[in-house]
Coordinates of N, CA, C and O in Angstrom, one line a residue:
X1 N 17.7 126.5 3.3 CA 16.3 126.7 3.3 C 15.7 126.9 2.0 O 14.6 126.4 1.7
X2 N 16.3 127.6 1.2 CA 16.1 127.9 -0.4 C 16.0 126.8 -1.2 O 15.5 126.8 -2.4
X3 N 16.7 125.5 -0.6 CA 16.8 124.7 -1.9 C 15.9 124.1 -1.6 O 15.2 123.6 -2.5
X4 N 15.3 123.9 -0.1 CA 13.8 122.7 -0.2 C 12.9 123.7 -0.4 O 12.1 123.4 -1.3
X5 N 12.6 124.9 0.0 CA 11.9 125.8 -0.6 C 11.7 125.1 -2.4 O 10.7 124.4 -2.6
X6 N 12.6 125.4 -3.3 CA 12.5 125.0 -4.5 C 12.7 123.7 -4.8 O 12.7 123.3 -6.0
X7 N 12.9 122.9 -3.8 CA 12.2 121.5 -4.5 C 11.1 121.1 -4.4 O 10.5 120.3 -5.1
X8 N 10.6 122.0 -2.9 CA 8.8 121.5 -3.1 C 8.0 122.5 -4.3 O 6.8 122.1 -4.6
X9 N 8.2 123.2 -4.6 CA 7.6 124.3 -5.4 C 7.9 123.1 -7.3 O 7.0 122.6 -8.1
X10 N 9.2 122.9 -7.4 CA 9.5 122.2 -8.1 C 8.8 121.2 -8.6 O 8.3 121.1 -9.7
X11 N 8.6 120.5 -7.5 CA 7.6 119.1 -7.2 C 6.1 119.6 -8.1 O 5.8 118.9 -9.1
X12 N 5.4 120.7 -7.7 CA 4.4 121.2 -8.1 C 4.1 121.1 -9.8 O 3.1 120.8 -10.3
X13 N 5.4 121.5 -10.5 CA 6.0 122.0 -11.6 C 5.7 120.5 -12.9 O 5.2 120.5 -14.0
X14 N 6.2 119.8 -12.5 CA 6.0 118.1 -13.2 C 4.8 117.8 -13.6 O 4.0 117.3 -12.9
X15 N 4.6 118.0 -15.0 CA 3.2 117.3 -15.2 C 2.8 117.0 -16.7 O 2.6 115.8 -16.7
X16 N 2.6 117.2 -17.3 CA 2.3 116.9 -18.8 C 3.3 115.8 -19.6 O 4.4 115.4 -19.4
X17 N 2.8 115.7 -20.1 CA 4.0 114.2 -21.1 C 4.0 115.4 -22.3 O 3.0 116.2 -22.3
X18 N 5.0 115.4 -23.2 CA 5.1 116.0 -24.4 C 4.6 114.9 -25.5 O 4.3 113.8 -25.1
X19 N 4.5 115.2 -26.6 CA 4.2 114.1 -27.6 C 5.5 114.8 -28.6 O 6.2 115.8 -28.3
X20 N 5.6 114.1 -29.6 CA 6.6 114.8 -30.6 C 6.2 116.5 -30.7 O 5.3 117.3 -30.4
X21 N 7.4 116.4 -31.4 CA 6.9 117.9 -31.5 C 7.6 119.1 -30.9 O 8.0 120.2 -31.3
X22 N 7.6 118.5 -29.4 CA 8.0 119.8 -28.5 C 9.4 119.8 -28.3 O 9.9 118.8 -28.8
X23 N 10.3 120.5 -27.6 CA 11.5 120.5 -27.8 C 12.1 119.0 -26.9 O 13.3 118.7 -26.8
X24 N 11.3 118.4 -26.5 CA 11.8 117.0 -26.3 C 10.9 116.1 -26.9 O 9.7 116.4 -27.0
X25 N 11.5 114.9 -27.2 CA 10.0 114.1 -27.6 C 9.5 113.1 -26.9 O 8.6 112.5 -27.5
X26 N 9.7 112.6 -25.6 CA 9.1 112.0 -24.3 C 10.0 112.3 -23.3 O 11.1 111.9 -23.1
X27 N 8.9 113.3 -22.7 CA 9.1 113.9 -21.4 C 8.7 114.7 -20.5 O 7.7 115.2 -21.0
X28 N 9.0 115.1 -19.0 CA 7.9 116.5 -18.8 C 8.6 117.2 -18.3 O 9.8 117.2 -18.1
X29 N 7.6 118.2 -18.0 CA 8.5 119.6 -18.2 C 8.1 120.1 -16.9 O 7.0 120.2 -16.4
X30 N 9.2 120.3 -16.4 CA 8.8 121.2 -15.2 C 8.6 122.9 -15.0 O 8.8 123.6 -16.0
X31 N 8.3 123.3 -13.9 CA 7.9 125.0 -14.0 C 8.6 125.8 -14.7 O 8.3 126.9 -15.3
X32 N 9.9 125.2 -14.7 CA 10.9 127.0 -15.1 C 11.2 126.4 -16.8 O 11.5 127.3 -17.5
X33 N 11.1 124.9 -17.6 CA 10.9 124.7 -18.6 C 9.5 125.9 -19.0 O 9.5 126.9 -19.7
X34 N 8.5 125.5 -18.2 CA 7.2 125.8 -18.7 C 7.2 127.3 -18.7 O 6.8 128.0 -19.6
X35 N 7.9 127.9 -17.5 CA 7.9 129.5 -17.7 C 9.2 130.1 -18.7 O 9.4 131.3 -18.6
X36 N 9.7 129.6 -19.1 CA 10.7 130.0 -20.2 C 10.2 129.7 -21.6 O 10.6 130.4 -22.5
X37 N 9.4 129.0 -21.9 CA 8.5 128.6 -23.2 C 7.9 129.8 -22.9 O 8.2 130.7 -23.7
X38 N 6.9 130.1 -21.9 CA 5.4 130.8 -21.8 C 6.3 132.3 -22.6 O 6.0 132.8 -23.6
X39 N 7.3 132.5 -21.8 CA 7.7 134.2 -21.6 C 8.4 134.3 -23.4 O 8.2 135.2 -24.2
X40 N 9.1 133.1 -23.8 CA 9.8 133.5 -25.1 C 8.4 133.2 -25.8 O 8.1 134.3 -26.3
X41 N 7.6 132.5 -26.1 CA 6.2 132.9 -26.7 C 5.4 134.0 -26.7 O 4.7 134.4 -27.6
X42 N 5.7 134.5 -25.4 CA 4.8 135.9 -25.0 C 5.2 137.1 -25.8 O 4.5 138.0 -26.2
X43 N 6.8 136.9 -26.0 CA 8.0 137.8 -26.4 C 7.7 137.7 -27.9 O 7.6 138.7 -28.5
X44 N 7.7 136.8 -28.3 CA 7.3 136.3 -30.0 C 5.7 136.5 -30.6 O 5.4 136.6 -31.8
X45 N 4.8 136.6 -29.6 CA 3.5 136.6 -29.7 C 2.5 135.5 -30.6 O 1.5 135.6 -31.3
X46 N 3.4 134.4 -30.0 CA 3.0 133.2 -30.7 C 1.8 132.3 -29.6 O 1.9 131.4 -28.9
X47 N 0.9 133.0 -29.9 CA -0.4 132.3 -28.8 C -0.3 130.5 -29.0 O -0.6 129.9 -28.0
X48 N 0.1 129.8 -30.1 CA -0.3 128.5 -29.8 C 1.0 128.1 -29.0 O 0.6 127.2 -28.2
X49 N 2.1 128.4 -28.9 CA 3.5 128.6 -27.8 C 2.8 129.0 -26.3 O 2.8 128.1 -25.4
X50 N 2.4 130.1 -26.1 CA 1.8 130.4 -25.1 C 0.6 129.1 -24.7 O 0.8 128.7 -23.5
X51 N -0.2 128.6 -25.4 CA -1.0 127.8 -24.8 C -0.1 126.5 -24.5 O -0.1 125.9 -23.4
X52 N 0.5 126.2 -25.2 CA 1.4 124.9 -25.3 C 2.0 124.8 -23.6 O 1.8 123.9 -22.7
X53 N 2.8 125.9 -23.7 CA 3.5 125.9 -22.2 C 2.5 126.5 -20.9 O 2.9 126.7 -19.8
X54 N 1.1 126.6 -21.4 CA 0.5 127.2 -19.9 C -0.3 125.9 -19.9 O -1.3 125.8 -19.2
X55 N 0.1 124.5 -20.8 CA -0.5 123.5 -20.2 C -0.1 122.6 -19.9 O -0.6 121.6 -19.6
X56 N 1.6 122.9 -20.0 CA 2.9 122.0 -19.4 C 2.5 122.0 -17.9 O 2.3 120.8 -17.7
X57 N 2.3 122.7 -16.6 CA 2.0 122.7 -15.6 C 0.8 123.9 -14.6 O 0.4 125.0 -15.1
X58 N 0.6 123.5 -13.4 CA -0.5 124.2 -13.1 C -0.8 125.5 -13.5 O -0.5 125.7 -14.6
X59 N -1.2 126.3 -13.0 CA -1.5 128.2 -13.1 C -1.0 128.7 -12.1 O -0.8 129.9 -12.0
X60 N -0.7 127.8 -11.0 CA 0.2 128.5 -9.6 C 1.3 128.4 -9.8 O 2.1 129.3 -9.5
X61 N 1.8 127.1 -10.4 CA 3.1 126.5 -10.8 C 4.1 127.6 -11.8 O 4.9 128.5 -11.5
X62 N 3.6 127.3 -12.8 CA 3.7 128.6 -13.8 C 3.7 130.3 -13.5 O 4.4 131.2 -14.0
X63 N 2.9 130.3 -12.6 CA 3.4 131.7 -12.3 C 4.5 132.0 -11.3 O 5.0 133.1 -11.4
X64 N 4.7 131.3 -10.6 CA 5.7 131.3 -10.0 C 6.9 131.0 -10.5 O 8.0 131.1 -9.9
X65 N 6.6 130.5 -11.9 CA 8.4 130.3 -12.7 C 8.6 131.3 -13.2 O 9.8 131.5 -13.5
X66 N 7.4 132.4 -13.8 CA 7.4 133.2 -14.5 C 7.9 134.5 -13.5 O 8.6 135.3 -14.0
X67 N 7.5 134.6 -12.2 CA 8.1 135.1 -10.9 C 9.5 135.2 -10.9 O 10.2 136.1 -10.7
X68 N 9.8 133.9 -11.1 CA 11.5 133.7 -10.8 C 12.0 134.2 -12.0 O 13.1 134.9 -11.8
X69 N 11.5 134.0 -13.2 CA 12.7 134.4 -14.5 C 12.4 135.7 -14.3 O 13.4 136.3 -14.0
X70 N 11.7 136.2 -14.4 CA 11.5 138.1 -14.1 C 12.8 138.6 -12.9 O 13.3 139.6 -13.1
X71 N 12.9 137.9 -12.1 CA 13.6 138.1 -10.8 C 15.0 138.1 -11.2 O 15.9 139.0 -10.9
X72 N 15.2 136.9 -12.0 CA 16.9 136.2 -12.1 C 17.0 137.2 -13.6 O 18.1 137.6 -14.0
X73 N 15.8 137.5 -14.3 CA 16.7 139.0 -15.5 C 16.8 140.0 -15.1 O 17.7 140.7 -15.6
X74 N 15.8 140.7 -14.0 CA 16.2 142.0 -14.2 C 17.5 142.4 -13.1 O 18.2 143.4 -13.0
X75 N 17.5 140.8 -12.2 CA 19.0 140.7 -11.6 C 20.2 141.0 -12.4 O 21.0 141.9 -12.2
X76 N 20.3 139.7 -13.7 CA 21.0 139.9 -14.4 C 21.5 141.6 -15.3 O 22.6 142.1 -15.6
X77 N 20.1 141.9 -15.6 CA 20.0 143.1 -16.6 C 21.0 144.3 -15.5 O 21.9 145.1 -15.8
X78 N 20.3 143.9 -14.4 CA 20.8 145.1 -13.3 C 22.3 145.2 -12.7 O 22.8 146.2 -12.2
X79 N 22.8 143.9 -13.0 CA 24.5 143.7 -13.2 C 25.1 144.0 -14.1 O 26.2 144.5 -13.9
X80 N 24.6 144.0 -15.7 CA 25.1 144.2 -16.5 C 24.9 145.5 -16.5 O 26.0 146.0 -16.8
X81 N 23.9 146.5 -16.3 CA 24.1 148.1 -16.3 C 24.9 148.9 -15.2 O 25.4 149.9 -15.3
X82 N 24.7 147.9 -13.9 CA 25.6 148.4 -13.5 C 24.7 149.6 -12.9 O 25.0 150.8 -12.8
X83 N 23.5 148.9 -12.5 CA 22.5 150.1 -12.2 C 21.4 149.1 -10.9 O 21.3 147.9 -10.9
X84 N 20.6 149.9 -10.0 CA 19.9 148.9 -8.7 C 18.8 147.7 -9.6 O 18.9 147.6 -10.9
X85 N 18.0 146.9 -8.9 CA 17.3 146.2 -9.4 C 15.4 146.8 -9.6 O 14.4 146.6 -10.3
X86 N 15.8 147.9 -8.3 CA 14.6 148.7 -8.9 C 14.1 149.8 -10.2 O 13.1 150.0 -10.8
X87 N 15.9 150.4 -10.0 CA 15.8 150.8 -11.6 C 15.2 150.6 -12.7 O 14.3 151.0 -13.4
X88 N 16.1 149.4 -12.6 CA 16.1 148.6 -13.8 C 14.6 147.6 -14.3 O 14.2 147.2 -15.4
X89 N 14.0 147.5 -13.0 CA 12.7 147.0 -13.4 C 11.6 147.8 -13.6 O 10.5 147.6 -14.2
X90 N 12.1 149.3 -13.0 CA 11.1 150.3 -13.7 C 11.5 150.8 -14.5 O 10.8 151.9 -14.7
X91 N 12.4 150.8 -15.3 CA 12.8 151.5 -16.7 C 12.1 150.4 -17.8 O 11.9 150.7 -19.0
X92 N 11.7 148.7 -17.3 CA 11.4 148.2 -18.4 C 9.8 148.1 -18.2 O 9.1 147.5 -19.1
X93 N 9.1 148.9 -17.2 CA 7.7 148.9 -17.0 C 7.5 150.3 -17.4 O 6.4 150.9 -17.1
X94 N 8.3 151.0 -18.0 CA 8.4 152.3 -18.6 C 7.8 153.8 -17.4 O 7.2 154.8 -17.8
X95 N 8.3 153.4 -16.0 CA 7.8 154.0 -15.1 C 9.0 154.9 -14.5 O 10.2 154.5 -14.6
X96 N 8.7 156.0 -14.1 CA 9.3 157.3 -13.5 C 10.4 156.6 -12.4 O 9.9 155.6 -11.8
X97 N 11.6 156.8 -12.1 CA 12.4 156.4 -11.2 C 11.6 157.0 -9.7 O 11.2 158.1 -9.4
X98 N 11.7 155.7 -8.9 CA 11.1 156.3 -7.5 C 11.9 156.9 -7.0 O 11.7 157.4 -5.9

């Protein structure tokens, strides 16, 4: 059920041609390309990065990739500590353990 789930969301994801320049040089980028640019831009605070990748695909598209990599790190983060996944997402939103 998960994988057509994520191929139609996928589908959504497909859209811009790159020109030189970008880490491919003809091609497009789908959602979780687009939300992995957006978040290490956001991380770097490189606004023309951030514009770059919020115009690889839609604003519903993109948030929803940005959804998932939030999801699949603080999963990951929460394996490696060895600690729940609620913890671990409010220790990085700097919030009181519920």
């Amino acid at each position: 059920m998960w994988d057509r789930i994520r191929e139609k969301i996928a589908g959504l994801g497909v859209s811009a041609r790159v020109d030189a320049g970008g880490d491919r040089e003809k091609g497009t980028h789908n959602l979780f390309d687009a939300a992995a640019a957006y978040v290490s831009a956001s991380a770097e605070d490189d606004q023309d990065g951030i514009e770059e990748a919020a115009s690889w695909v839609s604003p519903e598209a993109l948030s929803f990739g940005v959804s998932e990599l939030a999801c699949r790190a603080v999963i990951a983060l929460a394996r490696e500590r060895d600690e729940s996944p609620r913890k671990v997402a409010r220790d990085l939103l700097g919030l009181p353990v519920a």
